């Protein structure tokens, strides 16, 4: 067992897997058959030897206090299928993975981790060579050159938007995707990847079904607003200027508040654009009532390294990034081993969530979604989809009120917080589920978990609808990942 005497559930282990293929492969290695020399100790270490195709077994070690992993297999995934399989065996079979002394081959890696942690705490650089001092003048000149290129790109993009409106929105359907891909490439050349990503989305709108001209005009307006904000950034308040810099694609740094808290690990999922895999991990501070977003990236087919078990809680310090709505943060050293979540974050009604997200949009009009915890909601089928409806009248104040609304407990954009005739939700607030949430197994896990009764749900809400990520029954007995 780990130092807290708690073994994780299989769902918490599988939430660490980088993709579905790793989950399936890890499940196949979750029985005792391929493993030998498996064990664990009170410090949070788990180890084992897994028989592979070669003559020597793979040496797999997991430090659950990180969590961190190492394996002698050649996989570039992180954690690999052997680490997933070992943790599944540890979580489900105490006889197969018993308390034992750490073998030398595992202790070498574990001791190295402990030394690096001690060096970091003492402010020692360790074995790495000291970094050369940066030249602030050279950095300033590089920043100015990049800003100039972005300004040129934004000016060109404004001209292209003006040409589109001058020729009429119908011309977008005739020109096809190629025009927008070319424009996006120009924004990449201008070192404005944020603008490039938004331009690429424009190319898909004309083929998105009825009502596409309205959606295209809305997106063009948001891009125009971002262009104008960049071109006039010197006149903006610093917090909003920081948001604009991030939205056009400039990197942000963790130079904000340092917050030590007990962080609930609410959700983790990956998305990919074909070149870069982005992992999003949502945390909620139990004492501060603040929600934070951790981002980790993996390129060239490699999964991001940062992975945390959903449904557990750790004590740690985070450092926030700048901007008007500083959700993003960097995770510092974990100070305790993960333990199960006792209760979800405080939730609110659909109406209070919409109100809070509207407040966030005033500071960052380009927000695609906002984290929200809804309490006392029921999944209800509608004529062409599903929605989460308040079990009672949706006008109670909740997690979307006050300061918590500004630190990540809100919801959003085109929500329906009023009455709806479909599914018997008349007189109650409701949030529609996004199309992406309708096609995956998470919807049916949520419907099965609720069984027609109220549940608590954490997720992201934006102009495309609500995406449920995690849910709890009425008795709050178990954290259930939905994605």
Short mmCIF file of C-alpha atoms in Angstrom, two decimals:
data_model
loop_
_atom_site.label_atom_id
_atom_site.label_comp_id
_atom_site.label_asym_id
_atom_site.label_seq_id
_atom_site.Cartn_x
_atom_site.Cartn_y
_atom_site.Cartn_z
CA UNK A 1 0.00 0.00 0.00
CA UNK A 2 1.04 3.58 -0.38
CA UNK A 3 1.98 5.70 2.60
CA UNK A 4 -1.65 6.54 3.23
CA UNK A 5 -2.68 2.85 3.24
CA UNK A 6 -4.98 3.27 0.26
CA UNK A 7 -4.88 1.41 -3.03
CA UNK A 8 -6.38 3.12 -6.05
CA UNK A 9 -9.43 1.91 -7.90
CA UNK A 10 -9.14 0.51 -11.42
CA UNK A 11 -10.92 3.61 -12.78
CA UNK A 12 -8.31 5.87 -11.17
CA UNK A 13 -5.52 3.78 -12.67
CA UNK A 14 -7.06 3.78 -16.14
CA UNK A 15 -7.48 7.56 -16.00
CA UNK A 16 -3.67 7.77 -16.21
CA UNK A 17 -3.50 5.91 -19.54
CA UNK A 18 -2.44 8.12 -22.47
CA UNK A 19 -4.98 6.60 -24.88
CA UNK A 20 -7.55 3.84 -25.40
CA UNK A 21 -4.97 1.48 -26.86
CA UNK A 22 -2.89 1.76 -23.67
CA UNK A 23 -5.98 1.09 -21.55
CA UNK A 24 -6.76 -2.08 -23.48
CA UNK A 25 -3.15 -3.26 -23.46
CA UNK A 26 -2.82 -2.47 -19.74
CA UNK A 27 -5.97 -4.44 -18.96
CA UNK A 28 -4.44 -7.50 -20.65
CA UNK A 29 -1.49 -7.23 -18.26
CA UNK A 30 -3.61 -6.76 -15.13
CA UNK A 31 -3.57 -10.45 -14.16
CA UNK A 32 -0.81 -12.06 -12.12
CA UNK A 33 0.25 -14.41 -14.95
CA UNK A 34 2.93 -12.30 -16.72
CA UNK A 35 4.25 -10.76 -13.50
CA UNK A 36 6.92 -11.91 -11.10
CA UNK A 37 8.72 -10.24 -8.21
CA UNK A 38 5.85 -7.76 -7.76
CA UNK A 39 5.60 -5.81 -4.56
CA UNK A 40 4.96 -2.46 -2.88
CA UNK A 41 6.02 -0.59 0.22
CA UNK A 42 4.82 2.11 2.57
CA UNK A 43 6.60 4.91 0.69
CA UNK A 44 4.25 4.59 -2.29
CA UNK A 45 6.51 2.47 -4.52
CA UNK A 46 5.13 -0.37 -6.65
CA UNK A 47 7.36 -2.63 -8.74
CA UNK A 48 7.29 -5.82 -10.80
CA UNK A 49 8.91 -7.85 -13.59
CA UNK A 50 6.71 -8.40 -16.65
CA UNK A 51 7.42 -11.22 -19.09
CA UNK A 52 7.77 -9.89 -22.62
CA UNK A 53 8.76 -11.28 -25.99
CA UNK A 54 12.47 -11.25 -25.12
CA UNK A 55 14.50 -13.39 -22.75
CA UNK A 56 14.61 -10.74 -20.02
CA UNK A 57 11.49 -9.43 -18.33
CA UNK A 58 10.66 -5.72 -18.35
CA UNK A 59 11.50 -3.95 -15.11
CA UNK A 60 8.60 -1.67 -14.16
CA UNK A 61 8.54 0.74 -11.21
CA UNK A 62 5.85 3.24 -10.19
CA UNK A 63 6.10 5.93 -7.52
CA UNK A 64 2.45 6.59 -6.64
CA UNK A 65 3.33 9.76 -4.75
CA UNK A 66 4.20 11.43 -8.08
CA UNK A 67 2.88 9.60 -9.77
CA UNK A 68 6.00 8.76 -11.78
CA UNK A 69 6.96 5.72 -13.80
CA UNK A 70 9.91 3.93 -15.33
CA UNK A 71 10.07 0.78 -17.42
CA UNK A 72 12.80 -0.96 -19.39
CA UNK A 73 10.46 -1.50 -22.36
CA UNK A 74 11.02 0.55 -25.55
CA UNK A 75 7.57 2.20 -25.51
CA UNK A 76 7.41 5.96 -25.95
CA UNK A 77 4.03 6.17 -24.23
CA UNK A 78 3.95 7.51 -20.72
CA UNK A 79 2.89 5.62 -18.68
CA UNK A 80 3.42 2.50 -20.78
CA UNK A 81 1.10 -0.52 -20.82
CA UNK A 82 3.32 -2.33 -18.31
CA UNK A 83 2.98 0.49 -15.75
CA UNK A 84 -0.80 0.52 -16.29
CA UNK A 85 -1.00 -3.26 -15.97
CA UNK A 86 1.12 -3.27 -12.80
CA UNK A 87 -1.03 -0.60 -11.16
CA UNK A 88 -4.21 -2.48 -12.11
CA UNK A 89 -2.76 -5.62 -10.53
CA UNK A 90 -1.78 -3.63 -7.42
CA UNK A 91 -5.24 -2.06 -7.15
CA UNK A 92 -7.18 -5.29 -7.59
CA UNK A 93 -5.11 -8.12 -6.09
CA UNK A 94 -3.44 -7.54 -2.73
CA UNK A 95 -2.12 -11.11 -2.69
CA UNK A 96 -0.27 -10.65 -5.99
CA UNK A 97 1.33 -7.34 -4.91
CA UNK A 98 2.17 -7.50 -1.23
CA UNK A 99 4.24 -5.29 1.05
CA UNK A 100 7.90 -6.18 0.61
CA UNK A 101 11.43 -4.80 0.65
CA UNK A 102 12.36 -2.78 -2.44
CA UNK A 103 14.69 -4.77 -4.75
CA UNK A 104 17.97 -3.18 -5.81
CA UNK A 105 16.94 -2.72 -9.45
CA UNK A 106 13.89 -0.70 -8.37
CA UNK A 107 15.62 1.14 -5.54
CA UNK A 108 18.19 2.63 -7.93
CA UNK A 109 15.49 4.62 -9.72
CA UNK A 110 13.56 5.43 -6.54
CA UNK A 111 16.71 6.67 -4.78
CA UNK A 112 17.49 8.88 -7.76
CA UNK A 113 14.03 10.45 -7.54
CA UNK A 114 14.47 11.08 -3.83
CA UNK A 115 17.85 12.72 -4.39
CA UNK A 116 16.54 14.97 -7.15
CA UNK A 117 13.63 16.00 -4.92
CA UNK A 118 16.00 16.76 -2.06
CA UNK A 119 18.32 18.74 -4.35
CA UNK A 120 15.39 20.75 -5.66
CA UNK A 121 14.16 21.52 -2.18
CA UNK A 122 17.65 22.62 -1.13
CA UNK A 123 18.04 24.75 -4.24
CA UNK A 124 20.84 22.57 -5.64
CA UNK A 125 21.13 22.17 -9.38
CA UNK A 126 22.11 18.50 -9.05
CA UNK A 127 24.05 16.88 -11.81
CA UNK A 128 22.97 19.29 -14.48
CA UNK A 129 25.34 22.06 -15.52
CA UNK A 130 24.37 25.57 -14.48
CA UNK A 131 22.43 27.37 -17.16
CA UNK A 132 24.01 30.28 -18.93
CA UNK A 133 22.65 33.62 -17.85
CA UNK A 134 20.15 34.95 -20.37
CA UNK A 135 20.88 38.14 -22.26
CA UNK A 136 17.89 40.39 -21.48
CA UNK A 137 18.71 42.75 -24.34
CA UNK A 138 18.80 39.91 -26.87
CA UNK A 139 15.54 38.53 -25.48
CA UNK A 140 13.93 41.97 -25.80
CA UNK A 141 15.01 42.26 -29.44
CA UNK A 142 13.64 38.78 -30.23
CA UNK A 143 10.34 39.66 -28.59
CA UNK A 144 10.11 42.88 -30.58
CA UNK A 145 10.82 41.10 -33.87
CA UNK A 146 8.15 38.50 -33.15
CA UNK A 147 5.64 41.16 -32.12
CA UNK A 148 6.32 42.94 -35.40
CA UNK A 149 5.65 39.77 -37.38
CA UNK A 150 2.42 39.14 -35.46
CA UNK A 151 1.32 42.72 -36.11
CA UNK A 152 1.92 42.26 -39.84
CA UNK A 153 -0.03 38.98 -39.75
CA UNK A 154 -2.95 40.52 -37.87
CA UNK A 155 -3.08 43.41 -40.34
CA UNK A 156 -3.15 40.98 -43.28
CA UNK A 157 -5.86 38.92 -41.58
CA UNK A 158 -7.98 42.02 -41.10
CA UNK A 159 -7.73 42.69 -44.83
CA UNK A 160 -8.83 39.15 -45.66
CA UNK A 161 -11.82 39.41 -43.33
CA UNK A 162 -12.76 42.71 -44.96
CA UNK A 163 -12.53 41.07 -48.40
CA UNK A 164 -14.80 38.25 -47.22
CA UNK A 165 -17.48 40.61 -45.94
CA UNK A 166 -17.19 42.82 -49.00
CA UNK A 167 -17.78 39.83 -51.29
CA UNK A 168 -20.52 38.34 -49.12
CA UNK A 169 -20.45 35.31 -46.81
CA UNK A 170 -21.74 33.05 -49.61
CA UNK A 171 -18.33 33.35 -51.27
CA UNK A 172 -16.81 31.38 -48.36
CA UNK A 173 -18.75 28.29 -49.44
CA UNK A 174 -17.49 28.63 -53.00
CA UNK A 175 -13.83 29.22 -52.16
CA UNK A 176 -13.60 26.06 -50.04
CA UNK A 177 -11.14 25.16 -47.31
CA UNK A 178 -8.01 25.97 -49.30
CA UNK A 179 -8.32 29.74 -48.86
CA UNK A 180 -8.45 29.44 -45.07
CA UNK A 181 -5.62 26.90 -44.95
CA UNK A 182 -3.46 29.30 -46.92
CA UNK A 183 -4.39 32.15 -44.57
CA UNK A 184 -3.63 29.95 -41.53
CA UNK A 185 -0.21 29.14 -43.01
CA UNK A 186 0.43 32.87 -43.31
CA UNK A 187 -0.38 33.27 -39.61
CA UNK A 188 2.06 30.46 -38.77
CA UNK A 189 4.71 32.33 -40.75
CA UNK A 190 3.84 35.38 -38.67
CA UNK A 191 4.49 33.31 -35.50
CA UNK A 192 0.86 33.67 -34.38
CA UNK A 193 -0.30 30.05 -33.87
CA UNK A 194 -3.36 31.18 -31.92
CA UNK A 195 -4.62 33.18 -34.88
CA UNK A 196 -3.75 30.29 -37.21
CA UNK A 197 -5.86 27.84 -35.21
CA UNK A 198 -8.88 30.16 -35.28
CA UNK A 199 -8.53 30.73 -39.02
CA UNK A 200 -8.44 26.97 -39.67
CA UNK A 201 -11.74 26.63 -37.83
CA UNK A 202 -13.31 29.11 -40.25
CA UNK A 203 -12.69 26.73 -43.13
CA UNK A 204 -14.88 24.02 -41.62
CA UNK A 205 -17.88 26.24 -40.87
CA UNK A 206 -19.41 26.53 -44.40
CA UNK A 207 -19.86 22.73 -44.46
CA UNK A 208 -21.22 22.47 -40.91
CA UNK A 209 -24.91 22.42 -41.79
CA UNK A 210 -27.86 24.82 -41.66
CA UNK A 211 -27.16 28.19 -40.08
CA UNK A 212 -23.48 28.23 -41.03
CA UNK A 213 -23.48 31.88 -42.20
CA UNK A 214 -24.42 33.01 -38.69
CA UNK A 215 -21.70 30.88 -37.12
CA UNK A 216 -19.15 32.11 -39.66
CA UNK A 217 -20.03 35.74 -38.94
CA UNK A 218 -19.72 35.14 -35.19
CA UNK A 219 -16.28 33.58 -35.54
CA UNK A 220 -15.13 36.32 -37.90
CA UNK A 221 -16.26 38.90 -35.34
CA UNK A 222 -14.23 37.19 -32.59
CA UNK A 223 -11.13 37.08 -34.81
CA UNK A 224 -11.61 40.76 -35.69
CA UNK A 225 -11.90 41.54 -31.98
CA UNK A 226 -8.67 39.65 -31.29
CA UNK A 227 -6.86 41.38 -34.16
CA UNK A 228 -8.02 44.78 -32.93
CA UNK A 229 -7.03 43.97 -29.35
CA UNK A 230 -3.52 42.96 -30.46
CA UNK A 231 -3.07 46.04 -32.61
CA UNK A 232 -4.16 48.25 -29.69
CA UNK A 233 -2.69 46.20 -26.85
CA UNK A 234 -0.73 49.15 -25.43
CA UNK A 235 -4.02 50.77 -24.41
CA UNK A 236 -5.40 47.66 -22.65
CA UNK A 237 -5.20 46.89 -18.92
CA UNK A 238 -2.26 44.58 -18.28
CA UNK A 239 -4.42 41.57 -17.33
CA UNK A 240 -6.40 41.83 -20.57
CA UNK A 241 -3.23 42.47 -22.59
CA UNK A 242 -1.78 39.26 -21.13
CA UNK A 243 -4.91 37.38 -22.24
CA UNK A 244 -4.58 38.81 -25.77
CA UNK A 245 -0.93 37.80 -25.97
CA UNK A 246 -1.84 34.26 -24.99
CA UNK A 247 -4.75 34.11 -27.46
CA UNK A 248 -2.61 35.10 -30.44
CA UNK A 249 -0.15 32.36 -29.50
CA UNK A 250 2.59 33.90 -27.39
CA UNK A 251 3.75 31.64 -24.54
CA UNK A 252 2.69 32.54 -21.03
CA UNK A 253 4.75 32.01 -17.91
CA UNK A 254 3.77 30.95 -14.42
CA UNK A 255 4.47 34.19 -12.61
CA UNK A 256 1.19 34.58 -10.74
CA UNK A 257 0.00 33.49 -7.31
CA UNK A 258 1.57 30.53 -5.54
CA UNK A 259 -1.19 28.53 -3.90
CA UNK A 260 -0.68 25.62 -1.52
CA UNK A 261 -3.81 23.56 -1.03
CA UNK A 262 -5.33 20.10 -1.03
CA UNK A 263 -6.13 19.69 -4.73
CA UNK A 264 -8.96 17.49 -5.93
CA UNK A 265 -8.01 15.81 -9.23
CA UNK A 266 -11.29 16.19 -11.10
CA UNK A 267 -10.59 15.23 -14.71
CA UNK A 268 -7.88 14.40 -17.22
CA UNK A 269 -8.13 13.99 -20.98
CA UNK A 270 -6.06 14.36 -24.15
CA UNK A 271 -6.73 16.08 -27.46
CA UNK A 272 -4.57 16.09 -30.60
CA UNK A 273 -4.24 18.19 -33.75
CA UNK A 274 -2.14 15.54 -35.50
CA UNK A 275 1.17 17.14 -34.54
CA UNK A 276 0.78 17.88 -30.84
CA UNK A 277 -1.05 16.05 -28.07
CA UNK A 278 -2.41 18.30 -25.33
CA UNK A 279 -3.36 16.90 -21.93
CA UNK A 280 -5.75 18.90 -19.76
CA UNK A 281 -5.95 18.16 -16.02
CA UNK A 282 -8.53 19.96 -13.88
CA UNK A 283 -7.85 20.54 -10.18
CA UNK A 284 -9.94 22.15 -7.45
CA UNK A 285 -8.50 23.50 -4.20
CA UNK A 286 -10.42 22.25 -1.18
CA UNK A 287 -9.54 25.21 1.06
CA UNK A 288 -9.20 28.07 -1.45
CA UNK A 289 -12.20 26.98 -3.55
CA UNK A 290 -10.17 27.67 -6.69
CA UNK A 291 -10.16 25.65 -9.90
CA UNK A 292 -6.91 25.27 -11.85
CA UNK A 293 -5.98 23.85 -15.25
CA UNK A 294 -2.72 22.00 -15.83
CA UNK A 295 -1.55 21.65 -19.43
CA UNK A 296 1.02 19.13 -20.62
CA UNK A 297 2.17 18.49 -24.18
CA UNK A 298 3.61 15.63 -26.20
CA UNK A 299 4.97 15.87 -29.74
CA UNK A 300 5.80 13.41 -32.53
CA UNK A 301 3.59 10.62 -31.21
CA UNK A 302 4.75 10.90 -27.60
CA UNK A 303 2.15 11.19 -24.89
CA UNK A 304 2.48 14.02 -22.34
CA UNK A 305 4.43 13.03 -19.23
CA UNK A 306 2.25 14.65 -16.59
CA UNK A 307 -0.53 12.30 -15.46
CA UNK A 308 -2.58 12.38 -12.25
CA UNK A 309 -5.16 9.82 -11.03
CA UNK A 310 -8.70 11.19 -11.29
CA UNK A 311 -10.75 10.87 -8.12
CA UNK A 312 -7.86 11.41 -5.72
CA UNK A 313 -6.63 14.41 -3.76
CA UNK A 314 -3.05 15.62 -3.20
CA UNK A 315 -1.47 18.38 -1.19
CA UNK A 316 0.68 20.50 -3.49
CA UNK A 317 1.62 24.02 -4.48
CA UNK A 318 0.68 25.46 -7.86
CA UNK A 319 1.73 28.69 -9.57
CA UNK A 320 -0.81 30.46 -11.77
CA UNK A 321 -0.24 32.07 -15.15
CA UNK A 322 -1.22 35.64 -15.97
CA UNK A 323 -4.32 36.88 -17.74
CA UNK A 324 -7.79 38.12 -16.94
CA UNK A 325 -9.07 34.70 -15.85
CA UNK A 326 -5.98 32.84 -14.61
CA UNK A 327 -7.14 29.23 -14.68
CA UNK A 328 -3.91 27.82 -16.06
CA UNK A 329 -1.25 26.87 -13.55
CA UNK A 330 1.97 24.89 -13.16
CA UNK A 331 2.17 22.07 -10.65
CA UNK A 332 4.96 22.06 -8.09
CA UNK A 333 6.15 19.17 -5.97
CA UNK A 334 3.46 16.90 -4.56
CA UNK A 335 3.71 17.07 -0.77
CA UNK A 336 1.61 14.00 0.05
CA UNK A 337 0.58 10.76 -1.58
CA UNK A 338 -2.80 10.87 -3.34
CA UNK A 339 -5.82 9.93 -1.21
CA UNK A 340 -9.47 9.48 -2.27
CA UNK A 341 -11.69 12.53 -2.72
CA UNK A 342 -14.12 12.80 0.18
CA UNK A 343 -16.58 15.13 -1.59
CA UNK A 344 -16.81 16.95 -4.94
CA UNK A 345 -16.41 20.72 -5.26
CA UNK A 346 -19.42 22.82 -4.22
CA UNK A 347 -21.89 22.94 -7.10
CA UNK A 348 -24.69 25.19 -8.21
CA UNK A 349 -27.67 25.36 -10.52
CA UNK A 350 -27.61 25.78 -14.29
CA UNK A 351 -28.66 29.44 -13.97
CA UNK A 352 -25.87 30.34 -11.55
CA UNK A 353 -23.36 28.58 -13.78
CA UNK A 354 -24.45 30.55 -16.83
CA UNK A 355 -24.20 33.79 -14.86
CA UNK A 356 -20.68 33.00 -13.73
CA UNK A 357 -19.47 32.13 -17.22
CA UNK A 358 -20.97 35.32 -18.55
CA UNK A 359 -18.86 37.20 -16.02
CA UNK A 360 -15.74 35.38 -17.24
CA UNK A 361 -16.53 36.26 -20.86
CA UNK A 362 -16.39 39.95 -20.03
CA UNK A 363 -12.70 39.51 -19.27
CA UNK A 364 -11.91 36.98 -22.01
CA UNK A 365 -14.38 37.06 -24.94
CA UNK A 366 -12.48 34.22 -26.68
CA UNK A 367 -13.22 31.59 -24.02
CA UNK A 368 -14.42 28.42 -25.73
CA UNK A 369 -15.46 26.80 -22.45
CA UNK A 370 -15.41 27.27 -18.70
CA UNK A 371 -15.22 24.72 -15.85
CA UNK A 372 -18.41 24.23 -13.87
CA UNK A 373 -19.71 21.93 -11.15
CA UNK A 374 -23.46 21.34 -11.25
CA UNK A 375 -25.24 19.82 -8.27
CA UNK A 376 -28.68 18.24 -8.22
CA UNK A 377 -29.01 17.80 -12.00
CA UNK A 378 -30.59 14.98 -13.98
CA UNK A 379 -29.66 13.82 -17.52
CA UNK A 380 -32.77 14.27 -19.69
CA UNK A 381 -33.23 13.19 -23.32
CA UNK A 382 -34.57 15.85 -25.69
CA UNK A 383 -35.82 15.60 -29.24
CA UNK A 384 -32.36 15.69 -30.79
CA UNK A 385 -29.94 15.24 -27.91
CA UNK A 386 -29.52 15.37 -24.13
CA UNK A 387 -29.35 18.04 -21.48
CA UNK A 388 -28.64 18.35 -17.77
CA UNK A 389 -31.66 19.78 -16.01
CA UNK A 390 -31.99 21.09 -12.47
CA UNK A 391 -33.92 18.62 -10.32
CA UNK A 392 -35.60 21.62 -8.68
CA UNK A 393 -36.16 25.22 -9.74
CA UNK A 394 -32.87 26.52 -11.17
CA UNK A 395 -32.57 29.85 -9.33
CA UNK A 396 -30.59 28.85 -6.25
CA UNK A 397 -27.21 30.46 -5.74
CA UNK A 398 -24.36 28.01 -5.87
CA UNK A 399 -20.78 27.51 -7.01
CA UNK A 400 -21.17 30.17 -9.66
CA UNK A 401 -21.56 33.01 -7.16
CA UNK A 402 -18.98 35.50 -5.95
CA UNK A 403 -15.25 34.83 -6.03
CA UNK A 404 -15.62 31.16 -6.92
CA UNK A 405 -17.26 32.20 -10.15
CA UNK A 406 -14.10 34.06 -11.09
CA UNK A 407 -11.81 31.17 -10.26
CA UNK A 408 -13.41 28.42 -12.21
CA UNK A 409 -16.87 27.43 -11.02
CA UNK A 410 -18.93 29.03 -13.80
CA UNK A 411 -20.54 28.01 -17.05
CA UNK A 412 -21.47 29.41 -20.28
CA UNK A 413 -22.09 31.04 -23.62
CA UNK A 414 -25.26 29.87 -25.31
CA UNK A 415 -26.73 27.99 -22.36
CA UNK A 416 -30.40 27.52 -21.86
CA UNK A 417 -31.09 28.33 -18.25
CA UNK A 418 -34.79 28.73 -18.74
CA UNK A 419 -37.72 26.43 -19.27
CA UNK A 420 -37.76 23.73 -21.89
CA UNK A 421 -40.65 21.65 -23.10
CA UNK A 422 -38.66 18.56 -24.09
CA UNK A 423 -37.99 15.88 -21.49
CA UNK A 424 -40.26 17.45 -18.86
CA UNK A 425 -37.86 20.24 -17.92
CA UNK A 426 -40.41 23.08 -18.07
CA UNK A 427 -39.72 25.59 -15.32
CA UNK A 428 -36.24 24.25 -14.64
CA UNK A 429 -32.82 25.41 -15.77
CA UNK A 430 -31.00 23.16 -18.24
CA UNK A 431 -27.68 23.01 -20.08
CA UNK A 432 -27.51 21.17 -23.43
CA UNK A 433 -24.82 18.55 -23.89
CA UNK A 434 -22.28 19.25 -26.63
CA UNK A 435 -22.34 17.12 -29.76
CA UNK A 436 -18.96 15.65 -28.84
CA UNK A 437 -20.44 14.34 -25.57
CA UNK A 438 -23.26 12.52 -27.36
CA UNK A 439 -21.05 10.14 -29.30
CA UNK A 440 -18.87 8.70 -26.55
CA UNK A 441 -19.52 6.16 -23.77
CA UNK A 442 -19.40 8.87 -21.11
CA UNK A 443 -23.01 9.86 -21.75
CA UNK A 444 -24.29 6.39 -21.03
CA UNK A 445 -22.09 6.07 -17.95
CA UNK A 446 -23.68 9.30 -16.70
CA UNK A 447 -27.22 8.18 -17.48
CA UNK A 448 -26.60 4.82 -15.79
CA UNK A 449 -25.02 6.46 -12.75
CA UNK A 450 -27.95 8.83 -12.34
CA UNK A 451 -30.72 6.29 -12.90
CA UNK A 452 -33.19 9.16 -13.06
CA UNK A 453 -31.99 10.65 -9.78
CA UNK A 454 -30.01 13.88 -9.21
CA UNK A 455 -26.23 13.73 -9.54
CA UNK A 456 -23.31 16.13 -9.21
CA UNK A 457 -21.38 16.69 -12.45
CA UNK A 458 -18.13 18.49 -13.21
CA UNK A 459 -17.41 19.50 -16.80
CA UNK A 460 -16.72 22.23 -19.33
CA UNK A 461 -19.42 24.45 -20.80
CA UNK A 462 -19.11 26.69 -23.84
CA UNK A 463 -20.90 27.78 -26.97
CA UNK A 464 -20.98 24.17 -28.20
CA UNK A 465 -22.70 22.93 -25.06
CA UNK A 466 -21.74 21.14 -21.85
CA UNK A 467 -19.15 18.34 -21.83
CA UNK A 468 -19.47 16.20 -18.65
CA UNK A 469 -16.10 14.98 -17.39
CA UNK A 470 -16.73 13.55 -13.91
CA UNK A 471 -19.81 12.66 -11.86
CA UNK A 472 -20.89 11.68 -8.35
CA UNK A 473 -24.06 9.97 -7.11
CA UNK A 474 -26.30 11.57 -4.51
CA UNK A 475 -24.41 9.84 -1.70
CA UNK A 476 -21.07 11.17 -3.12
CA UNK A 477 -19.57 7.73 -2.46
CA UNK A 478 -17.51 7.44 -5.64
CA UNK A 479 -15.85 9.70 -8.21
CA UNK A 480 -16.71 8.42 -11.69
CA UNK A 481 -14.62 9.67 -14.68
CA UNK A 482 -16.74 10.07 -17.81
CA UNK A 483 -14.01 10.60 -20.39
#
